[in-house]
Amino acid sequence: MSSTLMEGFLPFEHEPYFNFKDAQVADRQRAAFTQVREQYLGRTFPLIVNGQEVQGDGTFDVRNPADTREVVWSFQKATPAQLDEAVKAAQAAFEEWRFTEPFQRATIFKRAAELLRARRMEFNAVMTLENGKNWFEADGEVAESVDHFEVFAREAMRWATGKPVYPMPDEHVTTVYEPLGVVACISPWNFPSAIPLGMALGALAAGNTVLWKPASETPLSSYLMIELLFEAGLPRGTVQFLTGTDDVLGDPLVDHPGVRMIAFTGSKEIGCRIYERAARVQPGQKWLKRVIAEMGGKDPTVVCADGDLEAAATGIVQAAFGYSGQKCSACSRVIVEESVYDDLLARVVEKARGLKVGLPEENADLGPVITLGSAERITKYVQEGQGRVRLLLGGETPDVGERVGGYVVPTILADVPADDALFQEEIFGPVLAFTKARDWQHAIELANDSEYGLTAAFYSRDPRKIDEARKKIHVGNLYINRKCTGALSGTHAFGGYGMSGTNAKVGGPDYLFWFLQTKTIAQRY
């Protein structure tokens, strides 16, 4: 990256988290909840199509998962005609945005980072009311969104330089990268700020335009982020904001011949469906659609007999039960050498027993899972598993007063066989399976016994074992002697192997390549 292009860019530093143990900081966050309730509660928000705020065909309610009796705000249901209009508007905007200077894109992202820094607590509060994250989890995600703006500003500049080629004596040859077109970004509810923003910034930084389709559970986190981008100077036509039902924004969005690429994060089931449908060439379509997908995980932590058991226990509890286990990177399997199995298990149970389930708005350790249906599904896994394995923690219903929500206590199951559903299937809740390994090599084999391959943690003090783990554990993100959650944009490029997805590494040095196509230009002297 040339110094001329990057002139004025300070060295990148990750956005620091708020210290909510400071009483003044905590008071500011409480005030932000009051502000959000006063400013947004009960409002109905529009679609954004062709730069305009428009109404759809009816609305749907967004409910607070901490108490599902409370409707916090409402959003529009887009129509098929509005989807088609949005695609055409994005195509028209692409013809201008594709030729903008990368420095202009970077400047917009840098300005957006400053705007978001000033509103972080507001965005924290909105997220908590939409998806039940406590203050620490919400703030970590919004801080990551600030990092995304800073990282993608730099990546927009870096990819603009092209790549050198081996010279010819009578030709001037260059390799340059050009944007694709309209990118549909389809995002989940568990990271409603950082995930859609990362996908959208990848598209925009590369010169594409975006159809932004958020999860119906968490649309305000996306809407506010898009409005912030517009305030920072992003041309309004570059992003179309669509909310609504799957019959309009599911298969029809993926199938639309005007969509050049789909960027998706969500379940394996939906990701595979998108991958299959996108492979079909629709009437009028002039390209093969590109797809990037991140589809979940069944993430192991391997603990060797020589590992730091106390550090491992702390990392396991944080990774398994942070945000009630509703992260694709969450630790859901612990694989331990048998000589230290009982010791580690006791430490983890003791630490997890101290976690409190309660209202995320009051910063409880664990809030609810996203819906009552999710809680029922998670509870069924535990109930069915009790006849096969040992239940050491969990199984009871937490006391949250009169609130109606999907509250599930931290649950730990021991002696789980490798062929059990608890070991193999993504549960997406605060449920942790312990499995015994004969030795550390067997532990690595068990870690790889999964169709997923997103994250893993490996605890050992032995350089030889660590070297083997680095080579043989089959995941996109491997963490040595630390927890398997908490990837930082720009540092821990994030994306998995196998059925965890296409390995498009968001926040990494190669991510923009997925949103670009390569042109070779040879000019004879």
XYZ file of C-alpha atoms in Angstrom:
525
model
C 0.000 0.000 0.000
C 1.638 3.250 -1.048
C 2.300 5.945 1.536
C 0.689 8.496 -0.798
C -2.619 6.623 -0.871
C -2.640 6.135 2.899
C -1.529 9.668 3.771
C -3.621 10.948 6.663
C -4.553 7.483 7.954
C -3.306 6.891 11.475
C -2.132 3.376 12.411
C -5.136 1.147 13.061
C -6.104 0.447 16.672
C -9.049 -1.604 17.867
C -11.867 0.349 19.464
C -11.651 -0.023 23.274
C -14.658 -1.376 25.166
C -16.575 0.603 27.737
C -15.783 -0.167 31.383
C -19.246 -0.733 32.797
C -17.786 -1.366 36.258
C -17.221 2.388 36.380
C -20.394 3.810 37.954
C -20.412 6.870 35.691
C -20.103 4.751 32.553
C -22.889 2.457 33.760
C -25.115 5.470 34.458
C -24.542 6.699 30.895
C -25.616 3.320 29.529
C -28.774 3.347 31.663
C -29.538 6.837 30.357
C -29.125 5.517 26.805
C -31.861 2.938 27.428
C -34.147 5.745 28.586
C -33.276 7.774 25.503
C -33.907 4.861 23.124
C -37.252 4.085 24.697
C -38.311 7.727 24.471
C -37.050 8.150 20.896
C -37.963 4.850 19.233
C -40.473 2.879 21.282
C -43.737 2.356 19.398
C -42.491 3.845 16.110
C -42.926 2.290 12.680
C -39.920 2.501 10.378
C -39.885 2.591 6.562
C -38.211 0.729 3.763
C -35.511 2.632 1.882
C -35.864 2.173 -1.876
C -34.128 4.356 -4.456
C -33.089 6.720 -1.686
C -36.647 7.281 -0.503
C -38.472 6.201 2.634
C -41.466 4.143 1.506
C -44.240 2.105 3.052
C -44.835 -1.557 2.305
C -47.884 -3.788 2.320
C -48.555 -3.789 6.046
C -46.142 -4.002 8.958
C -44.762 -6.495 11.476
C -43.883 -6.023 15.127
C -40.484 -6.431 16.750
C -40.725 -7.769 20.295
C -38.340 -7.515 23.210
C -37.047 -11.091 23.759
C -36.573 -10.319 27.453
C -40.347 -9.894 27.725
C -42.157 -10.845 24.550
C -45.310 -9.033 25.675
C -43.534 -5.766 24.808
C -43.618 -4.563 21.192
C -40.662 -2.215 20.851
C -41.109 -1.013 17.250
C -42.501 -2.067 13.876
C -41.246 -2.363 10.306
C -42.655 -2.622 6.794
C -43.393 -5.675 4.674
C -41.866 -5.123 1.244
C -43.861 -6.152 -1.821
C -42.562 -8.044 -4.876
C -42.791 -4.820 -6.868
C -40.678 -3.011 -4.277
C -38.047 -5.748 -4.427
C -37.855 -5.335 -8.183
C -37.694 -1.540 -7.848
C -34.920 -1.852 -5.268
C -32.833 -4.074 -7.554
C -33.237 -1.639 -10.448
C -32.326 1.298 -8.212
C -29.223 -0.524 -6.982
C -28.238 -1.322 -10.574
C -28.597 2.336 -11.535
C -26.593 3.508 -8.533
C -23.871 0.980 -9.347
C -23.102 2.747 -12.621
C -21.921 5.773 -10.635
C -20.627 4.220 -7.413
C -18.383 1.742 -9.252
C -16.297 4.632 -10.588
C -15.932 6.595 -7.344
C -12.427 7.101 -6.049
C -11.442 4.598 -3.359
C -10.302 7.490 -1.195
C -13.857 8.878 -1.327
C -15.249 5.544 -0.107
C -12.616 5.386 2.617
C -13.392 8.924 3.749
C -17.093 8.073 4.112
C -16.277 5.001 6.202
C -13.889 6.988 8.411
C -16.548 9.631 8.977
C -19.093 6.933 9.805
C -16.698 5.507 12.398
C -16.611 8.875 14.157
C -20.401 9.153 14.086
C -20.780 5.666 15.550
C -18.252 6.341 18.310
C -20.461 9.205 19.462
C -23.596 6.997 19.507
C -22.266 3.685 20.767
C -24.392 3.530 23.894
C -27.538 4.278 21.892
C -26.717 1.441 19.489
C -25.955 -0.828 22.477
C -29.391 -0.150 23.933
C -31.217 -0.725 20.647
C -29.466 -4.065 20.209
C -30.261 -5.199 23.751
C -33.957 -4.447 23.270
C -33.990 -6.301 19.920
C -31.965 -9.437 20.594
C -31.352 -9.686 24.334
C -27.605 -9.060 24.531
C -26.322 -7.719 27.816
C -24.276 -4.517 27.905
C -20.891 -6.210 27.500
C -21.956 -8.311 24.518
C -23.746 -5.434 22.776
C -20.857 -3.059 23.337
C -18.372 -5.599 22.024
C -20.362 -5.855 18.814
C -20.810 -2.116 18.322
C -17.097 -1.594 18.982
C -16.439 -4.212 16.305
C -18.638 -2.203 13.953
C -16.422 0.837 14.553
C -13.435 -1.375 13.734
C -15.164 -2.512 10.529
C -15.442 1.086 9.340
C -11.745 1.691 10.011
C -10.611 -1.616 8.512
C -12.700 -1.346 5.349
C -11.575 2.245 4.795
C -8.024 0.937 4.622
C -8.983 -2.121 2.542
C -10.746 0.066 -0.035
C -7.473 1.905 -0.519
C -5.283 -1.202 -0.513
C -7.215 -3.082 -3.203
C -7.300 -0.009 -5.460
C -3.594 -0.380 -6.249
C -3.990 -3.579 -8.305
C -1.268 -6.237 -8.427
C 2.067 -6.311 -10.277
C 2.683 -8.827 -13.080
C 5.808 -10.166 -14.766
C 6.745 -7.648 -17.482
C 6.737 -7.997 -21.262
C 9.326 -6.164 -23.397
C 6.794 -4.618 -25.792
C 3.616 -4.402 -23.658
C 2.419 -2.576 -20.606
C 0.363 -5.119 -18.639
C -1.707 -4.445 -15.522
C -3.992 -6.512 -13.326
C -6.818 -4.529 -11.781
C -9.922 -5.389 -9.775
C -13.419 -4.253 -10.651
C -16.709 -4.506 -8.729
C -19.394 -7.041 -9.585
C -22.730 -5.233 -9.347
C -25.652 -5.595 -6.931
C -24.899 -7.585 -3.771
C -27.735 -8.925 -1.590
C -26.640 -8.988 2.059
C -28.797 -11.337 4.143
C -27.969 -11.228 7.845
C -28.928 -12.981 11.110
C -30.366 -11.691 14.369
C -27.488 -12.632 16.692
C -25.051 -9.984 15.391
C -27.423 -7.402 13.872
C -24.806 -4.658 13.627
C -21.387 -6.169 12.904
C -22.404 -8.992 10.552
C -24.571 -7.072 8.053
C -22.201 -4.114 8.250
C -19.168 -6.289 7.502
C -20.841 -7.836 4.462
C -22.174 -4.493 3.220
C -18.868 -2.682 3.682
C -17.089 -5.444 1.799
C -19.456 -4.836 -1.096
C -19.367 -1.032 -0.907
C -15.602 -0.770 -0.424
C -15.166 -2.796 -3.603
C -17.513 -0.482 -5.540
C -20.691 -2.576 -5.514
C -24.161 -1.541 -4.387
C -26.195 -3.327 -1.722
C -29.608 -4.796 -1.013
C -29.592 -4.909 2.815
C -32.029 -7.475 4.190
C -31.824 -7.746 8.014
C -33.326 -10.425 10.219
C -36.923 -9.638 11.139
C -36.054 -9.909 14.841
C -33.463 -7.102 14.692
C -34.157 -4.559 11.931
C -33.609 -1.300 13.849
C -29.934 -2.081 14.475
C -29.538 -2.227 10.680
C -31.771 0.739 9.867
C -29.855 3.052 12.194
C -26.531 1.877 10.767
C -27.663 2.635 7.217
C -28.923 6.078 8.194
C -25.569 6.710 9.862
C -23.790 5.766 6.627
C -25.983 8.172 4.694
C -25.208 10.898 7.231
C -21.512 10.190 6.670
C -21.957 10.917 2.963
C -22.782 7.566 1.373
C -25.029 8.188 -1.675
C -28.514 7.004 -0.724
C -28.981 4.892 -3.822
C -26.048 2.660 -2.984
C -27.984 0.832 -0.242
C -31.577 -0.395 -0.490
C -33.094 -1.390 2.879
C -35.741 -4.120 2.668
C -37.666 -5.792 5.472
C -40.542 -8.233 5.293
C -41.520 -11.830 4.732
C -39.673 -14.800 3.267
C -42.149 -15.218 0.434
C -40.891 -11.869 -0.933
C -37.359 -11.549 0.463
C -36.362 -15.222 0.586
C -36.159 -17.203 -2.648
C -37.283 -14.282 -4.874
C -34.399 -12.130 -3.612
C -31.859 -14.902 -4.202
C -33.343 -15.790 -7.600
C -33.624 -12.240 -8.946
C -31.673 -12.014 -12.228
C -30.468 -8.514 -11.344
C -28.641 -9.726 -8.225
C -24.992 -10.433 -8.990
C -23.906 -11.825 -5.618
C -25.364 -13.021 -2.323
C -23.564 -12.506 0.992
C -25.263 -14.581 3.669
C -24.811 -15.376 7.344
C -27.227 -17.724 9.093
C -28.182 -21.358 9.444
C -26.711 -24.258 7.487
C -30.172 -25.125 6.165
C -30.779 -21.683 4.656
C -27.183 -21.286 3.500
C -27.311 -24.532 1.549
C -30.632 -23.534 0.024
C -29.190 -20.193 -1.109
C -26.085 -21.887 -2.526
C -28.229 -24.276 -4.543
C -30.704 -21.710 -5.850
C -28.008 -19.183 -6.732
C -26.388 -21.769 -9.020
C -29.389 -21.647 -11.351
C -29.162 -19.172 -14.214
C -32.446 -17.270 -14.314
C -34.024 -15.913 -17.513
C -32.302 -12.646 -18.383
C -29.363 -13.313 -16.060
C -25.976 -12.633 -17.666
C -23.638 -14.075 -15.029
C -23.030 -16.917 -12.635
C -23.935 -15.606 -9.213
C -21.289 -15.554 -6.555
C -22.175 -16.667 -3.022
C -20.398 -16.248 0.272
C -21.977 -17.966 3.247
C -21.193 -18.357 6.935
C -23.419 -21.092 8.303
C -22.592 -21.854 11.918
C -20.437 -24.191 13.917
C -20.067 -26.880 16.553
C -16.955 -25.421 18.065
C -14.631 -27.500 20.248
C -12.222 -26.587 22.996
C -9.444 -29.158 23.403
C -7.654 -29.257 26.748
C -4.461 -31.281 27.106
C -3.224 -32.658 30.395
C -0.377 -30.127 30.455
C -2.678 -27.157 29.738
C -3.494 -24.345 32.150
C -6.755 -25.738 33.548
C -7.827 -22.536 35.281
C -7.331 -20.450 32.141
C -9.111 -23.109 30.097
C -12.079 -23.210 32.480
C -12.452 -19.422 32.350
C -12.239 -19.361 28.552
C -14.704 -22.227 28.188
C -17.340 -20.578 30.379
C -16.971 -17.257 28.571
C -17.144 -18.871 25.125
C -19.965 -21.284 25.929
C -22.328 -19.003 27.818
C -21.612 -15.507 26.519
C -24.824 -14.276 24.876
C -26.483 -17.509 26.023
C -24.440 -19.563 23.563
C -26.055 -17.878 20.550
C -22.862 -17.328 18.591
C -21.728 -19.414 15.657
C -18.302 -19.380 17.320
C -19.575 -20.422 20.771
C -17.831 -23.306 22.496
C -20.321 -26.165 22.558
C -17.939 -29.146 22.905
C -15.131 -29.581 25.441
C -12.748 -32.445 24.667
C -10.376 -33.262 27.504
C -7.598 -35.745 28.145
C -8.940 -38.256 30.645
C -6.253 -37.611 33.278
C -7.527 -34.044 33.863
C -11.155 -34.555 32.778
C -12.738 -34.531 36.237
C -10.624 -31.607 37.446
C -11.512 -29.378 34.487
C -15.159 -30.410 34.554
C -15.443 -29.419 38.225
C -13.829 -26.028 37.566
C -16.154 -25.263 34.655
C -19.270 -26.307 36.591
C -18.246 -24.127 39.538
C -17.689 -21.050 37.354
C -20.871 -21.577 35.340
C -22.924 -22.050 38.506
C -22.133 -18.459 39.448
C -23.708 -17.004 36.288
C -27.012 -15.213 36.762
C -29.917 -15.392 34.337
C -31.975 -12.238 34.136
C -32.850 -9.070 32.267
C -30.217 -8.016 29.706
C -31.299 -4.400 30.086
C -30.005 -4.726 33.662
C -26.782 -6.372 32.392
C -27.448 -9.905 33.662
C -24.830 -12.516 32.779
C -27.301 -14.401 30.592
C -30.465 -13.033 29.083
C -33.068 -14.957 27.090
C -32.511 -16.846 23.887
C -34.067 -15.102 20.935
C -37.554 -16.695 20.989
C -39.742 -18.980 23.046
C -39.521 -21.488 20.215
C -35.730 -21.478 20.437
C -35.945 -22.131 24.179
C -38.268 -25.080 23.598
C -35.932 -26.556 20.987
C -32.891 -26.177 23.260
C -34.729 -27.652 26.230
C -35.752 -30.658 24.135
C -32.100 -31.423 23.363
C -31.317 -31.383 27.085
C -34.318 -33.449 28.111
C -33.648 -36.104 25.494
C -29.952 -36.163 26.326
C -30.399 -36.750 30.055
C -31.150 -40.419 29.503
C -27.851 -40.905 27.678
C -25.373 -38.665 29.514
C -24.815 -37.025 32.909
C -26.504 -33.684 33.575
C -24.262 -31.728 35.947
C -25.763 -28.247 35.665
C -29.047 -26.896 34.358
C -32.370 -28.481 33.588
C -34.439 -26.134 35.735
C -36.512 -23.091 34.777
C -34.966 -19.795 35.922
C -36.975 -17.317 37.985
C -37.386 -14.106 35.984
C -40.577 -12.909 37.636
C -43.580 -12.229 35.438
C -41.546 -11.704 32.285
C -42.329 -13.906 29.284
C -39.193 -14.942 27.406
C -36.998 -17.830 26.346
C -34.812 -18.014 29.422
C -32.504 -21.052 29.591
C -30.001 -21.618 32.399
C -26.373 -22.591 31.707
C -26.378 -26.326 31.061
C -23.446 -28.756 31.254
C -23.649 -32.405 30.181
C -20.802 -34.842 30.811
C -19.594 -38.092 29.235
C -21.107 -37.257 25.855
C -20.213 -39.825 23.132
C -18.884 -38.560 19.810
C -21.871 -39.996 17.923
C -24.433 -38.252 20.139
C -26.572 -35.376 18.839
C -25.265 -33.231 21.701
C -21.758 -33.662 20.257
C -22.633 -33.354 16.571
C -25.554 -30.925 16.145
C -25.533 -27.151 16.508
C -27.880 -26.376 19.399
C -27.344 -22.585 19.462
C -28.000 -22.117 23.139
C -26.239 -22.266 26.537
C -25.597 -26.034 26.381
C -22.095 -27.450 26.783
C -21.053 -31.068 26.146
C -17.986 -32.616 27.830
C -16.253 -35.552 26.138
C -13.272 -37.590 27.369
C -10.277 -38.297 25.109
C -7.700 -41.070 25.575
C -4.829 -38.689 24.853
C -4.164 -35.403 23.096
C -3.969 -36.968 19.624
C -7.365 -38.578 20.164
C -8.664 -35.191 21.341
C -7.662 -33.620 18.016
C -9.406 -36.455 16.163
C -12.581 -35.799 18.148
C -12.336 -32.064 17.526
C -12.331 -32.784 13.783
C -15.270 -35.206 14.064
C -17.813 -32.649 12.829
C -19.307 -31.416 9.597
C -18.564 -27.892 10.820
C -15.199 -26.173 10.989
C -15.551 -22.610 12.217
C -13.570 -22.041 15.432
C -11.668 -24.129 17.965
C -9.531 -23.545 21.037
C -6.529 -25.636 22.070
C -4.909 -25.490 25.513
C -1.403 -26.877 25.988
C 2.021 -25.712 27.147
C 3.863 -28.188 24.890
C 5.235 -26.600 21.662
C 5.123 -29.975 19.872
C 1.420 -30.471 20.642
C 0.656 -26.894 19.688
C 2.442 -27.380 16.362
C 0.368 -30.502 15.661
C -2.837 -28.665 16.582
C -1.968 -25.786 14.269
C -1.574 -28.214 11.381
C -4.323 -30.732 12.055
C -7.335 -29.025 13.656
C -9.632 -28.390 10.702
C -11.200 -24.983 11.339
C -11.029 -21.514 9.877
C -10.183 -19.875 13.216
C -7.928 -21.708 15.671
C -7.110 -20.111 19.027
C -4.230 -21.380 21.136
C -4.502 -20.978 24.919
C -7.471 -18.602 24.692
C -11.225 -18.834 24.181
C -12.723 -19.582 20.767
C -14.961 -16.478 20.620
C -14.046 -12.816 20.325
C -12.602 -12.367 16.824
C -11.412 -8.801 16.204
C -11.936 -7.149 12.829
C -8.681 -6.597 10.986
C -6.809 -9.120 13.145
C -8.748 -12.396 13.402
C -10.088 -12.795 9.854
C -13.291 -14.767 10.456
C -14.795 -17.595 8.415
C -14.876 -21.384 8.531
C -14.353 -24.691 6.764
C -16.754 -27.476 5.831
C -20.415 -26.786 6.505
C -19.455 -23.648 8.396
C -19.355 -21.911 5.037
C -17.278 -20.687 2.130
C -14.327 -19.431 4.218
C -14.771 -15.812 3.122
C -12.739 -14.210 5.919
C -14.523 -11.030 6.996
C -12.193 -8.439 8.455
C -9.214 -10.066 6.755
C -6.806 -9.070 3.976
C -8.515 -11.234 1.323
C -12.161 -10.422 2.023
C -12.626 -7.786 -0.663
C -11.485 -10.230 -3.349
C -14.829 -12.029 -2.974
C -16.606 -8.823 -4.053
C -14.351 -8.138 -7.049
C -13.543 -9.543 -10.469
C -10.103 -9.439 -12.051
C -9.252 -7.682 -15.295
C -5.961 -8.023 -17.163
C -5.144 -5.125 -19.498
C -2.302 -5.447 -22.007
C -1.324 -2.413 -24.071
C 1.313 -2.762 -26.772
C 3.792 0.080 -27.114
